[in-house]
Amino acid sequence: QVQLVESGGGLVQAGGSLRLSCAASGRTFRRYAMAWFRQAPGKERDFVATITWSGANTVYADFVKGRFTISRDNAKKTVYLQMNSLKPEDTAVYYCAAGLVAGSGAHYDYWGQGTQVTVSS
């Protein structure tokens, strides 16, 4: 069992940066691939980025490539999403998730409650 708690969301101007954190509880954190998703009002949830259990491999959605970076610290049981050059269209609730396989179409078993990111123009 893994419990996930996101933090770091907030209001930022376009072009600014935020770093989201997702703290996990449970002994088996290092076994899990981790991912970030987002959901804007009235839209479906979208995959943003994922990272393998070791941190060696990452995958990004095209719309964040070159702007967002996913990373993890297994000793701290935390995964991060560094978001730079933010755009108003990045406004959404961001969720972190844990699963056994990393991938944009993979199944993730555990989800956090989400953190709101709002980018003003």
PDB file of C-alpha atoms in Angstrom:
ATOM      1  CA  GLN A   1       0.000   0.000   0.000  1.00  0.00           C
ATOM      2  CA  VAL A   2       1.276   3.460  -0.936  1.00  0.00           C
ATOM      3  CA  GLN A   3      -0.212   6.775   0.092  1.00  0.00           C
ATOM      4  CA  LEU A   4       0.671   9.867  -1.885  1.00  0.00           C
ATOM      5  CA  VAL A   5       0.450  13.528  -0.886  1.00  0.00           C
ATOM      6  CA  GLU A   6       1.175  16.294  -3.389  1.00  0.00           C
ATOM      7  CA  SER A   7       2.301  19.806  -2.530  1.00  0.00           C
ATOM      8  CA  GLY A   8       3.830  22.829  -4.177  1.00  0.00           C
ATOM      9  CA  GLY A   9       0.965  24.030  -6.299  1.00  0.00           C
ATOM     10  CA  GLY A  10      -0.097  27.644  -6.434  1.00  0.00           C
ATOM     11  CA  LEU A  11      -0.592  30.727  -8.561  1.00  0.00           C
ATOM     12  CA  VAL A  12       2.202  31.822 -10.876  1.00  0.00           C
ATOM     13  CA  GLN A  13       2.514  34.194 -13.809  1.00  0.00           C
ATOM     14  CA  ALA A  14       3.097  32.915 -17.303  1.00  0.00           C
ATOM     15  CA  GLY A  15       6.780  32.229 -17.844  1.00  0.00           C
ATOM     16  CA  GLY A  16       7.311  31.405 -14.201  1.00  0.00           C
ATOM     17  CA  SER A  17       8.262  28.178 -12.463  1.00  0.00           C
ATOM     18  CA  LEU A  18       6.909  25.849  -9.810  1.00  0.00           C
ATOM     19  CA  ARG A  19       8.175  22.634  -8.297  1.00  0.00           C
ATOM     20  CA  LEU A  20       5.632  20.057  -7.259  1.00  0.00           C
ATOM     21  CA  SER A  21       6.451  17.392  -4.711  1.00  0.00           C
ATOM     22  CA  CYS A  22       4.756  14.103  -4.013  1.00  0.00           C
ATOM     23  CA  ALA A  23       5.587  12.452  -0.707  1.00  0.00           C
ATOM     24  CA  ALA A  24       4.901   8.745  -0.411  1.00  0.00           C
ATOM     25  CA  SER A  25       4.365   6.564   2.597  1.00  0.00           C
ATOM     26  CA  GLY A  26       4.995   2.848   2.694  1.00  0.00           C
ATOM     27  CA  ARG A  27       8.084   0.690   2.559  1.00  0.00           C
ATOM     28  CA  THR A  28       7.780  -0.272  -1.077  1.00  0.00           C
ATOM     29  CA  PHE A  29       8.081   3.168  -2.679  1.00  0.00           C
ATOM     30  CA  ARG A  30      11.272   2.278  -4.514  1.00  0.00           C
ATOM     31  CA  ARG A  31       9.503  -0.578  -6.304  1.00  0.00           C
ATOM     32  CA  TYR A  32       7.088   1.735  -8.030  1.00  0.00           C
ATOM     33  CA  ALA A  33       7.236   3.763 -11.167  1.00  0.00           C
ATOM     34  CA  MET A  34       5.879   7.224 -10.499  1.00  0.00           C
ATOM     35  CA  ALA A  35       3.971   9.594 -12.727  1.00  0.00           C
ATOM     36  CA  TRP A  36       2.322  12.979 -12.887  1.00  0.00           C
ATOM     37  CA  PHE A  37      -1.036  13.595 -14.511  1.00  0.00           C
ATOM     38  CA  ARG A  38      -3.144  16.707 -14.765  1.00  0.00           C
ATOM     39  CA  GLN A  39      -6.779  17.565 -15.236  1.00  0.00           C
ATOM     40  CA  ALA A  40      -8.107  20.930 -16.302  1.00  0.00           C
ATOM     41  CA  PRO A  41     -11.729  21.927 -15.635  1.00  0.00           C
ATOM     42  CA  GLY A  42     -14.097  20.223 -18.038  1.00  0.00           C
ATOM     43  CA  LYS A  43     -11.329  18.136 -19.586  1.00  0.00           C
ATOM     44  CA  GLU A  44     -10.081  14.589 -19.273  1.00  0.00           C
ATOM     45  CA  ARG A  45      -7.084  13.725 -17.173  1.00  0.00           C
ATOM     46  CA  ASP A  46      -3.869  13.882 -19.182  1.00  0.00           C
ATOM     47  CA  PHE A  47      -0.575  12.102 -18.718  1.00  0.00           C
ATOM     48  CA  VAL A  48       2.295  14.529 -18.038  1.00  0.00           C
ATOM     49  CA  ALA A  49       5.429  12.533 -17.163  1.00  0.00           C
ATOM     50  CA  THR A  50       6.630   9.289 -15.679  1.00  0.00           C
ATOM     51  CA  ILE A  51       9.846   7.935 -14.172  1.00  0.00           C
ATOM     52  CA  THR A  52      10.999   4.371 -13.588  1.00  0.00           C
ATOM     53  CA  TRP A  53      11.671   3.020 -10.107  1.00  0.00           C
ATOM     54  CA  SER A  54      15.409   3.634 -10.467  1.00  0.00           C
ATOM     55  CA  GLY A  55      15.035   7.058 -11.981  1.00  0.00           C
ATOM     56  CA  ALA A  56      17.027   5.976 -15.008  1.00  0.00           C
ATOM     57  CA  ASN A  57      14.253   6.454 -17.540  1.00  0.00           C
ATOM     58  CA  THR A  58      11.641   9.133 -18.044  1.00  0.00           C
ATOM     59  CA  VAL A  59       8.839   9.766 -20.500  1.00  0.00           C
ATOM     60  CA  TYR A  60       7.111  13.080 -21.123  1.00  0.00           C
ATOM     61  CA  ALA A  61       3.999  14.229 -22.881  1.00  0.00           C
ATOM     62  CA  ASP A  62       4.838  16.263 -25.952  1.00  0.00           C
ATOM     63  CA  PHE A  63       3.253  19.397 -24.551  1.00  0.00           C
ATOM     64  CA  VAL A  64       5.721  19.553 -21.630  1.00  0.00           C
ATOM     65  CA  LYS A  65       8.930  18.352 -23.254  1.00  0.00           C
ATOM     66  CA  GLY A  66      11.751  20.768 -22.642  1.00  0.00           C
ATOM     67  CA  ARG A  67       9.803  22.629 -19.944  1.00  0.00           C
ATOM     68  CA  PHE A  68       9.037  20.055 -17.228  1.00  0.00           C
ATOM     69  CA  THR A  69      11.397  17.640 -15.490  1.00  0.00           C
ATOM     70  CA  ILE A  70      10.382  14.666 -13.378  1.00  0.00           C
ATOM     71  CA  SER A  71      12.787  13.297 -10.783  1.00  0.00           C
ATOM     72  CA  ARG A  72      12.709  11.195  -7.641  1.00  0.00           C
ATOM     73  CA  ASP A  73      14.586  10.698  -4.414  1.00  0.00           C
ATOM     74  CA  ASN A  74      13.984   7.161  -3.172  1.00  0.00           C
ATOM     75  CA  ALA A  75      15.664   7.852   0.152  1.00  0.00           C
ATOM     76  CA  LYS A  76      13.133  10.613   0.793  1.00  0.00           C
ATOM     77  CA  LYS A  77      10.285   8.684  -0.850  1.00  0.00           C
ATOM     78  CA  THR A  78       9.495  11.738  -2.913  1.00  0.00           C
ATOM     79  CA  VAL A  79       8.936  12.446  -6.583  1.00  0.00           C
ATOM     80  CA  TYR A  80       9.197  15.932  -8.047  1.00  0.00           C
ATOM     81  CA  LEU A  81       7.927  17.793 -11.052  1.00  0.00           C
ATOM     82  CA  GLN A  82       9.945  20.888 -11.923  1.00  0.00           C
ATOM     83  CA  MET A  83       7.825  23.082 -14.176  1.00  0.00           C
ATOM     84  CA  ASN A  84       9.460  25.938 -16.060  1.00  0.00           C
ATOM     85  CA  SER A  85       8.205  28.358 -18.696  1.00  0.00           C
ATOM     86  CA  LEU A  86       4.667  27.849 -17.485  1.00  0.00           C
ATOM     87  CA  LYS A  87       1.787  28.751 -19.760  1.00  0.00           C
ATOM     88  CA  PRO A  88      -1.855  29.536 -18.943  1.00  0.00           C
ATOM     89  CA  GLU A  89      -2.816  26.241 -20.583  1.00  0.00           C
ATOM     90  CA  ASP A  90      -0.815  24.422 -17.896  1.00  0.00           C
ATOM     91  CA  THR A  91      -3.496  25.416 -15.396  1.00  0.00           C
ATOM     92  CA  ALA A  92      -4.908  22.218 -13.900  1.00  0.00           C
ATOM     93  CA  VAL A  93      -5.027  20.007 -10.860  1.00  0.00           C
ATOM     94  CA  TYR A  94      -1.855  17.946 -10.873  1.00  0.00           C
ATOM     95  CA  TYR A  95      -1.914  14.409  -9.528  1.00  0.00           C
ATOM     96  CA  CYS A  96       0.887  12.058  -8.696  1.00  0.00           C
ATOM     97  CA  ALA A  97       0.470   8.325  -9.166  1.00  0.00           C
ATOM     98  CA  ALA A  98       2.360   5.108  -8.464  1.00  0.00           C
ATOM     99  CA  GLY A  99       2.359   1.907 -10.462  1.00  0.00           C
ATOM    100  CA  LEU A 100       4.443  -1.129 -11.261  1.00  0.00           C
ATOM    101  CA  VAL A 101       5.194  -0.103 -14.841  1.00  0.00           C
ATOM    102  CA  ALA A 102       6.162   3.313 -16.185  1.00  0.00           C
ATOM    103  CA  GLY A 103       4.496   4.537 -19.330  1.00  0.00           C
ATOM    104  CA  SER A 104       2.057   7.049 -20.713  1.00  0.00           C
ATOM    105  CA  GLY A 105      -0.549   4.323 -21.096  1.00  0.00           C
ATOM    106  CA  ALA A 106       0.386   2.264 -18.069  1.00  0.00           C
ATOM    107  CA  HIS A 107      -1.960   1.475 -15.215  1.00  0.00           C
ATOM    108  CA  TYR A 108      -1.243   3.303 -11.970  1.00  0.00           C
ATOM    109  CA  ASP A 109      -2.541   1.781  -8.776  1.00  0.00           C
ATOM    110  CA  TYR A 110      -2.252   4.635  -6.298  1.00  0.00           C
ATOM    111  CA  TRP A 111      -3.162   8.290  -6.610  1.00  0.00           C
ATOM    112  CA  GLY A 112      -2.741  11.423  -4.574  1.00  0.00           C
ATOM    113  CA  GLN A 113      -5.449  13.978  -3.906  1.00  0.00           C
ATOM    114  CA  GLY A 114      -4.024  16.551  -6.305  1.00  0.00           C
ATOM    115  CA  THR A 115      -2.585  20.033  -6.083  1.00  0.00           C
ATOM    116  CA  GLN A 116      -3.891  23.057  -7.982  1.00  0.00           C
ATOM    117  CA  VAL A 117      -1.623  24.912 -10.374  1.00  0.00           C
ATOM    118  CA  THR A 118      -2.899  28.169 -11.821  1.00  0.00           C
ATOM    119  CA  VAL A 119      -0.929  30.120 -14.399  1.00  0.00           C
ATOM    120  CA  SER A 120      -2.058  33.671 -15.065  1.00  0.00           C
ATOM    121  CA  SER A 121      -1.478  35.447 -18.354  1.00  0.00           C
TER     122      SER A 121
END
